[in-house]
Coordinates of C-alpha atoms in Angstrom, one line a residue:
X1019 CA -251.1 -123.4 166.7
X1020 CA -253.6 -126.2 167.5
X1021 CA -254.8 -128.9 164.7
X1022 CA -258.7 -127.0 165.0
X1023 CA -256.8 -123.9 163.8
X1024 CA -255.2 -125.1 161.3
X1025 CA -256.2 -122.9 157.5
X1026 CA -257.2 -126.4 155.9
X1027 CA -258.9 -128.2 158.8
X1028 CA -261.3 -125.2 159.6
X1029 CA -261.8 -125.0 156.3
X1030 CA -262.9 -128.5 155.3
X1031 CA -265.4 -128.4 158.0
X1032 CA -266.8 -125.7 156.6
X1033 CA -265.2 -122.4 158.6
X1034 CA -263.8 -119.7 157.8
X1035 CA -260.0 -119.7 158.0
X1036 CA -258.0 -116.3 157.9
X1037 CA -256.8 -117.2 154.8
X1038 CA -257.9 -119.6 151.8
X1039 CA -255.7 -122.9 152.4
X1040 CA -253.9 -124.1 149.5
X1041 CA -252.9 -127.9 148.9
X1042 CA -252.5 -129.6 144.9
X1043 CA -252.9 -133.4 144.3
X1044 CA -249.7 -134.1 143.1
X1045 CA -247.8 -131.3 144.8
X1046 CA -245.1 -133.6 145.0
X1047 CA -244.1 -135.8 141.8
X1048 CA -242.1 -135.2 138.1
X1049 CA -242.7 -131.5 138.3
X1050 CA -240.4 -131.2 140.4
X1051 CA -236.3 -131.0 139.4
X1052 CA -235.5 -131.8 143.1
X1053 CA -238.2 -134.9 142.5
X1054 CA -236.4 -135.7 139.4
X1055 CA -232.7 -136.0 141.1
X1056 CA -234.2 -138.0 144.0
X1057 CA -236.4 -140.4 141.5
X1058 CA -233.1 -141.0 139.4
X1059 CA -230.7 -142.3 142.4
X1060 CA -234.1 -144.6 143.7
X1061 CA -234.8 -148.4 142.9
X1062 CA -238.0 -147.3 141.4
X1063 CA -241.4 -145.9 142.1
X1064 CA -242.3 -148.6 144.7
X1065 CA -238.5 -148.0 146.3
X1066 CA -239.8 -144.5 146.6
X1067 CA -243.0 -145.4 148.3
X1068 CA -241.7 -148.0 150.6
X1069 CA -238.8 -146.4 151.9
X1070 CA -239.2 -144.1 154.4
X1071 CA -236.7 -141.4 154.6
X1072 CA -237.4 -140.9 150.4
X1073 CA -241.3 -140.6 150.9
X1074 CA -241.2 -138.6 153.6
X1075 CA -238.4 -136.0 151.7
X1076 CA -240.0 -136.3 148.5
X1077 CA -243.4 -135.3 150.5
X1078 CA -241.7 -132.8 152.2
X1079 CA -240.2 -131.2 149.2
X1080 CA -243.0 -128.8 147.6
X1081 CA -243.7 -127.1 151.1
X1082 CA -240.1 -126.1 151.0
X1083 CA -240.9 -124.4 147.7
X1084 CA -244.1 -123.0 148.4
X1085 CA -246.4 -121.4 150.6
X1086 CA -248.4 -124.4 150.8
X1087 CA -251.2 -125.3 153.7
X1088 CA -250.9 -129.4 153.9
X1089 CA -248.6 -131.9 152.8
X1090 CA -250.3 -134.9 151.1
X1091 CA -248.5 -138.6 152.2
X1092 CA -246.4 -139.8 149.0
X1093 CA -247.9 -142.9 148.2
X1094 CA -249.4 -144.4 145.7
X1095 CA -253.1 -145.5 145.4
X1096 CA -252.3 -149.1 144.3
X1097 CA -250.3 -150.4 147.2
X1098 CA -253.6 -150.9 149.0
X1099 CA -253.7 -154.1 146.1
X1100 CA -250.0 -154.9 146.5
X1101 CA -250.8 -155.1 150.3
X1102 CA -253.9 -157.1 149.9
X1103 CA -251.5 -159.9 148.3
X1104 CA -251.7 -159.1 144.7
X1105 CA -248.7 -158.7 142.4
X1106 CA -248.2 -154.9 141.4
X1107 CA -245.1 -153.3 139.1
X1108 CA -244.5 -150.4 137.7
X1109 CA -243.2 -150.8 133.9
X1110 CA -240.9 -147.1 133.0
X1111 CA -242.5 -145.4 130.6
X1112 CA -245.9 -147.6 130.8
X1113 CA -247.2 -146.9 134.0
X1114 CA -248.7 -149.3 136.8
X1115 CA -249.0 -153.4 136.1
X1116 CA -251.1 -155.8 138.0
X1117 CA -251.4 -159.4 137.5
X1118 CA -255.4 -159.1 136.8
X1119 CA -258.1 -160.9 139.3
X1120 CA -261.1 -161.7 137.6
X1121 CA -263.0 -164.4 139.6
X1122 CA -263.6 -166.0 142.8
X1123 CA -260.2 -167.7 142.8
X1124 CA -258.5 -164.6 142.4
X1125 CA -260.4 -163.8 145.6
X1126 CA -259.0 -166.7 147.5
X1127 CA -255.6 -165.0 147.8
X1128 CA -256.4 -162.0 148.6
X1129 CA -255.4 -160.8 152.6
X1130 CA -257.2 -157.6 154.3
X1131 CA -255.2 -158.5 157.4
X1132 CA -251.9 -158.5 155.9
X1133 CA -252.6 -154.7 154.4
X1134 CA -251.1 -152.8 157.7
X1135 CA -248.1 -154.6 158.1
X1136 CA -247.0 -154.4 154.7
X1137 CA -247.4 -151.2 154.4
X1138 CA -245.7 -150.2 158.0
X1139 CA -243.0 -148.3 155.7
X1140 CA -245.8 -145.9 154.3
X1141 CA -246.8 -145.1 157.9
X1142 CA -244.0 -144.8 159.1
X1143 CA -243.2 -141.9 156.7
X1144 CA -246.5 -140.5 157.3
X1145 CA -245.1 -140.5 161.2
X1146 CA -242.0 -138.8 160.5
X1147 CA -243.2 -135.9 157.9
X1148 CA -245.8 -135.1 160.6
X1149 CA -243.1 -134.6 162.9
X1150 CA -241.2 -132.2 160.3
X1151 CA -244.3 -129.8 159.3
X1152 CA -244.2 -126.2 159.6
X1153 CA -246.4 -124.4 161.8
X1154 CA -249.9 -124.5 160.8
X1155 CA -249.6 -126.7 158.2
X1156 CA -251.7 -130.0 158.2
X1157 CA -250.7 -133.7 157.0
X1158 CA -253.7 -135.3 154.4
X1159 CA -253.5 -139.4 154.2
X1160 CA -255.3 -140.8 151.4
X1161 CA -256.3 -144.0 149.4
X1162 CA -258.2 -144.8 146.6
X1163 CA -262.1 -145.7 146.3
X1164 CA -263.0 -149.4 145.9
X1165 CA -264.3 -148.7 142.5
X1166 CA -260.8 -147.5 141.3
X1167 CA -258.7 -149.6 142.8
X1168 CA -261.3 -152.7 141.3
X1169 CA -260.7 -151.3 137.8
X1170 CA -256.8 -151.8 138.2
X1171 CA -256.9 -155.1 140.0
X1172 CA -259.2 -156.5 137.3
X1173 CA -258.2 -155.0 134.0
X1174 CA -254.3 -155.5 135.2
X1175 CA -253.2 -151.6 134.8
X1176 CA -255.3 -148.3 133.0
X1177 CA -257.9 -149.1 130.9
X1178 CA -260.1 -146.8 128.5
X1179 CA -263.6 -148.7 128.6
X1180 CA -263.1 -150.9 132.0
X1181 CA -264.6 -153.9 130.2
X1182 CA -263.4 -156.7 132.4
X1183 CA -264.5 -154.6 135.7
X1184 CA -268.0 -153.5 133.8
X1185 CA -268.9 -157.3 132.6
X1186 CA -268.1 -158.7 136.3
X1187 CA -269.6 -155.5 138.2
X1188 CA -272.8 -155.6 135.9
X1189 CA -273.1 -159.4 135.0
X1190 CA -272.1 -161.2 138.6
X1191 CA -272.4 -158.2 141.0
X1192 CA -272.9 -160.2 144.0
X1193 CA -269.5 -161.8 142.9
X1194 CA -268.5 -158.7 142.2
X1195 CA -269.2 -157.3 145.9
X1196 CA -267.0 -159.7 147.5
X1197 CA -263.9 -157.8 145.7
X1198 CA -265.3 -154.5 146.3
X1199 CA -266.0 -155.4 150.3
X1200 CA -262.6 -156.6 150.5
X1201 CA -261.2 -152.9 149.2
X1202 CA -263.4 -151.5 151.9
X1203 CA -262.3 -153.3 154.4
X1204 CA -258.4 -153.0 153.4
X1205 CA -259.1 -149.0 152.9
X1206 CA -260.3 -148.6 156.4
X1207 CA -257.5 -150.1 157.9
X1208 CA -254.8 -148.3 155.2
X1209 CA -256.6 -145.0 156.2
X1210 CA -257.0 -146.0 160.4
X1211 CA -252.8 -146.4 160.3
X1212 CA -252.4 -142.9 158.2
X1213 CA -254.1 -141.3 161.1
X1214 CA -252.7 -143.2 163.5
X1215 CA -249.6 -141.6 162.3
X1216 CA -250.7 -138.1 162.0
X1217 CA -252.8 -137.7 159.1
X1218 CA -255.4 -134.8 160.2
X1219 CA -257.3 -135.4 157.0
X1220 CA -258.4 -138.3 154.4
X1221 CA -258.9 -137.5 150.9
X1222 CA -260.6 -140.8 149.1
X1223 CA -259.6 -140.6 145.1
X1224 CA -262.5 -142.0 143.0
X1225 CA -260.0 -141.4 139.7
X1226 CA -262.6 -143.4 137.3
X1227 CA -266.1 -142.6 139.1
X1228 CA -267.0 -141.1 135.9
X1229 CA -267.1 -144.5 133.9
X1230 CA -270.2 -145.8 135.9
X1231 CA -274.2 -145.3 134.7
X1232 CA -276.4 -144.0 137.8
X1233 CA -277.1 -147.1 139.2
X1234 CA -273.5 -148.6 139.2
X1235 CA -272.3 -144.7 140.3
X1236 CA -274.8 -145.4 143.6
X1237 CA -273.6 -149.0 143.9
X1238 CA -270.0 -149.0 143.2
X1239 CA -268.7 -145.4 144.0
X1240 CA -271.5 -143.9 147.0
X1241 CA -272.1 -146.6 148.3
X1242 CA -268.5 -148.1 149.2
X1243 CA -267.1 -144.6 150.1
X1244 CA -270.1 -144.0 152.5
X1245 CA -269.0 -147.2 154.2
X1246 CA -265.4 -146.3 154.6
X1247 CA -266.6 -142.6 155.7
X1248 CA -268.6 -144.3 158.6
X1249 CA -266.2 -146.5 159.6
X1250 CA -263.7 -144.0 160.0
X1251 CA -266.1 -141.4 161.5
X1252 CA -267.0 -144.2 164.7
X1253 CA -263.4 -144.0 165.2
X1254 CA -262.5 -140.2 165.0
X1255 CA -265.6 -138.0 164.6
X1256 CA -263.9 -134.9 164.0
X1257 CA -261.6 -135.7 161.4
X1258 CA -262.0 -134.8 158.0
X1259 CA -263.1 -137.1 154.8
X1260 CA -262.5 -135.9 151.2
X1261 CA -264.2 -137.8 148.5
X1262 CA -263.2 -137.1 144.9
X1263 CA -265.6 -138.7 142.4
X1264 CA -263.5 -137.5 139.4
X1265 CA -265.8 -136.8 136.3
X1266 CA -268.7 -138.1 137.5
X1267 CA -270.9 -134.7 136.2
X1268 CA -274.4 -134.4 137.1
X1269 CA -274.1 -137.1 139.8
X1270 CA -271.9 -135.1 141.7
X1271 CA -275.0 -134.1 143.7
X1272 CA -276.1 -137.5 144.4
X1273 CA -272.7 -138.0 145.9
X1274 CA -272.7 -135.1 147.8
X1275 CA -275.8 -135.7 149.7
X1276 CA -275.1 -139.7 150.3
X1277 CA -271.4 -140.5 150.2
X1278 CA -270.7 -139.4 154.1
X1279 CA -268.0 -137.3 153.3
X1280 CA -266.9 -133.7 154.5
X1281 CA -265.8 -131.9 151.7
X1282 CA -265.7 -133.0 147.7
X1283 CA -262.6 -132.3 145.1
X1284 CA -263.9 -131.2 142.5
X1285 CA -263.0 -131.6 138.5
X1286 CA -262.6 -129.0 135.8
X1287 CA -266.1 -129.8 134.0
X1288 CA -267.7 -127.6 136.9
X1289 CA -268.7 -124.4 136.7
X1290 CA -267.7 -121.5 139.7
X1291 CA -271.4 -121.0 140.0
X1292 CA -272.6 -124.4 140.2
X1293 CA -270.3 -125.6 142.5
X1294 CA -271.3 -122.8 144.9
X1295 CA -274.6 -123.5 144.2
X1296 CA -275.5 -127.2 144.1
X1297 CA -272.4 -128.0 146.2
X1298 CA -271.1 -125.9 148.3
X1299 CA -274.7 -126.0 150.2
X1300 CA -273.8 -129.5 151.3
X1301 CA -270.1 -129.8 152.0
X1302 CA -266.8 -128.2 151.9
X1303 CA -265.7 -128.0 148.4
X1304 CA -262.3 -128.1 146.9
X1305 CA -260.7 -127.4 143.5
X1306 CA -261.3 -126.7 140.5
X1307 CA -258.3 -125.1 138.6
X1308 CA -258.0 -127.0 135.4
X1309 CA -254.2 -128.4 136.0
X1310 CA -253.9 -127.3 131.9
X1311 CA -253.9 -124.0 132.6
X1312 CA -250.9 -124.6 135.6
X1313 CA -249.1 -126.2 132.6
X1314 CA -249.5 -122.8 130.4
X1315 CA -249.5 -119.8 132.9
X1316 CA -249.5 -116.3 132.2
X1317 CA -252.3 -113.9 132.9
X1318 CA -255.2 -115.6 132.3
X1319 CA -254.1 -118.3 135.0
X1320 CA -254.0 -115.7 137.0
X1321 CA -257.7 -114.6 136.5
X1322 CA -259.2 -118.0 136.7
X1323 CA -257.6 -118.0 140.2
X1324 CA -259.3 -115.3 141.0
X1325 CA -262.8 -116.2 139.5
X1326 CA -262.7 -119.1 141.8
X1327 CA -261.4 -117.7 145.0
X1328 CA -263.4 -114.6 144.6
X1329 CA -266.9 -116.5 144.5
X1330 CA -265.9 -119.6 146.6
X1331 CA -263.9 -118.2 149.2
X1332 CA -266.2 -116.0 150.9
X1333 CA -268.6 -118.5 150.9
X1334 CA -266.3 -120.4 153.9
X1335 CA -265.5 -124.4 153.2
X1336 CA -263.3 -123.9 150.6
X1337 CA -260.0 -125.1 149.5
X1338 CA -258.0 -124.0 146.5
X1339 CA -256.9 -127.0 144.4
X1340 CA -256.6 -128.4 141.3
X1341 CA -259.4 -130.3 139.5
X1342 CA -256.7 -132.7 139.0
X1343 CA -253.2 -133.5 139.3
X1344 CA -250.2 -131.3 138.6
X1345 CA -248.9 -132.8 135.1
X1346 CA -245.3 -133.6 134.7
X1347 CA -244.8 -130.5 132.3
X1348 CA -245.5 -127.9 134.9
X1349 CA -242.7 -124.8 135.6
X1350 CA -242.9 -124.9 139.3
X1351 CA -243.1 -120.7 138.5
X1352 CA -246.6 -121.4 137.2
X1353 CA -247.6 -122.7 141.3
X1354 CA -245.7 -119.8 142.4
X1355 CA -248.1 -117.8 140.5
X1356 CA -250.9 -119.9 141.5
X1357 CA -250.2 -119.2 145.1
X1358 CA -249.6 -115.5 144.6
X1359 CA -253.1 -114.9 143.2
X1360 CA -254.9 -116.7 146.2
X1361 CA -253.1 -114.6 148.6
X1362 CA -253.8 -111.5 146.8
X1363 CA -257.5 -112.5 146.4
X1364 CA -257.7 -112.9 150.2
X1365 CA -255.5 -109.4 150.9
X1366 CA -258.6 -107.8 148.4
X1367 CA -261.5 -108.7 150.6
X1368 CA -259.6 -107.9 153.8

């Protein structure tokens, strides 16, 4: 099977694939008890990250469960900053920890050219799971936007208002511009070694897009992902950009129509018909299961599936996925059930 016929390639550039391809964001992670084992035996999350033969089976893992159509690199969206030069720890329990940058001095030590070879252990996974995919199945790199990745390098982990990022980004954005350019230019080059070693597709997660007003939406999320999308696109025109401007609502659209991208993830808040109205139009879309309802199963699971598959899919362009990421609590029988629903929503319209 070539890479052009490939379920999830034809399908993010907007064919019609013989069947609906299938990927989650966080396919592989907690979910899973083989995860779990491998996670408890490891240094810790960065180990995991940076070691090639444990990213590349923990990566592996999910398609040996299920019936999947891509395998998406495990990685993590913050080594991009860890490669740029700045200090990056996951506390257990707590979640990721970054010693904050929050002016132009902070700048100073920051390194785009260092970004490749410190992360040549997350290409070199990347290398071998391509090597070790089924038939058919495709290989997705990805990194997060600038706007994310600024919110963790400035507020020094998760935030819930982004105050530090907002009163630099608002107050001193040409200041502010300098850090984001830097992300750009470190994202291109994370994302240029990805497909140098194999990835077929990029997905681009905008995690916090939907904290931004419209004019710091069009500055600091469109604008930014537009210019990694071009960079990328000189180099290979045919491959596929995902942008995923989570919770960003109404401006969606305007990211659509001027980010650059390919295709769009999707998030819960959308509606079937809008997306297959005011998006679909534009781009490939992908999404939009609600990854509570993967938590709690049963039947209606099962018909939300099916609402989306049986108004997107004919449509061509579409990808089934999650709004979201699988959540830790998930029974891995609940994506079994996921999967079983899109294949019997494709067998109905045969």
């Amino acid at each position: 099977m070539t890479e052009t016929t490939k379920p999830l390639l034809a399908a993010l550039k907007g064919g019609h694939p013989d069947r609906t391809p299938i990927w989650l964001m966080r396919q592989a992670g907690r979910y899973l008890p083989e995860y779990r084992e491998l996670r408890a035996r490891s240094k810790g999350f960065l180990d995991l990250c940076y070691s090639p033969d444990l990213a590349t089976e923990v990566t592996l893992q999910p398609l040996r469960r299920f019936d999947l159509d891509a395998a998406i690199l495990f990685s993590d969206i913050l080594v991009v900053p860890h490669g740029l030069g700045q200090t990056v720890w996951f506390a257990e329990g707590e979640g990721p920890r970054l010693d904050p940058i929050r002016d132009a001095a902070g700048l100073a030590a920051l390194d785009p050219e260092r970004v490749t070879s410190f992360l040549a252990p997350v290409y070199e996974a990347a290398a071998r799971v391509k090597a070790a995919l089924p038939e058919g199945r495709a290989l997705i790199g990805f990194a997060g936007a600038p706007w994310t990745i600024a919110t963790y390098m400035v507020e020094g982990g998760s935030s819930k208002d982004f105050l530090n990022t907002k009163r630099w980004a608002y107050g001193d954005p040409d200041g502010f511009q300098v850090l984001i350019d830097l992300i750009v230019d470190a994202t291109v080059r994370h994302l240029e070694a990805q497909i140098a070693a194999g990835a077929e597709a990029v997905q681009i997660f905008d995690s916090w897009a939907g904290a931004l007003d419209e004019d710091g939406f069009d500055r600091w999320t469109v604008t930014p992902i537009r210019s990694i999308a071009s960079r990328i696109r000189a180099a290979h025109p045919d491959l596929p950009i995902i942008g995923f401007p989570n919770r960003a609502g109404t401006l969606y659209e305007h990211f659509v129509r001027n980010a650059g991208v390919d295709a769009v993830s999707v998030d819960p808040t959308w509606s079937v018909e809008a997306i297959a109205t005011r998006l679909r139009p534009h781009v490939a879309v992908q999404g939009n299961l609600d990854p509570g309802r993967l938590v709690a199963g049963g039947p209606d699971l099962t018909r939300r599936v099916r609402k989306i598959c049986d108004r997107l899919a004919p449509m061509g362009g579409f990808v089934f996925n999650l709004g979201h990421g699988v959540l830790p609590p998930t029974d891995p029988g609940h994506v079994a059930q996921v999967i079983a629903a899109v294949r019997e929503a494709d067998a109905a319209r045969v």
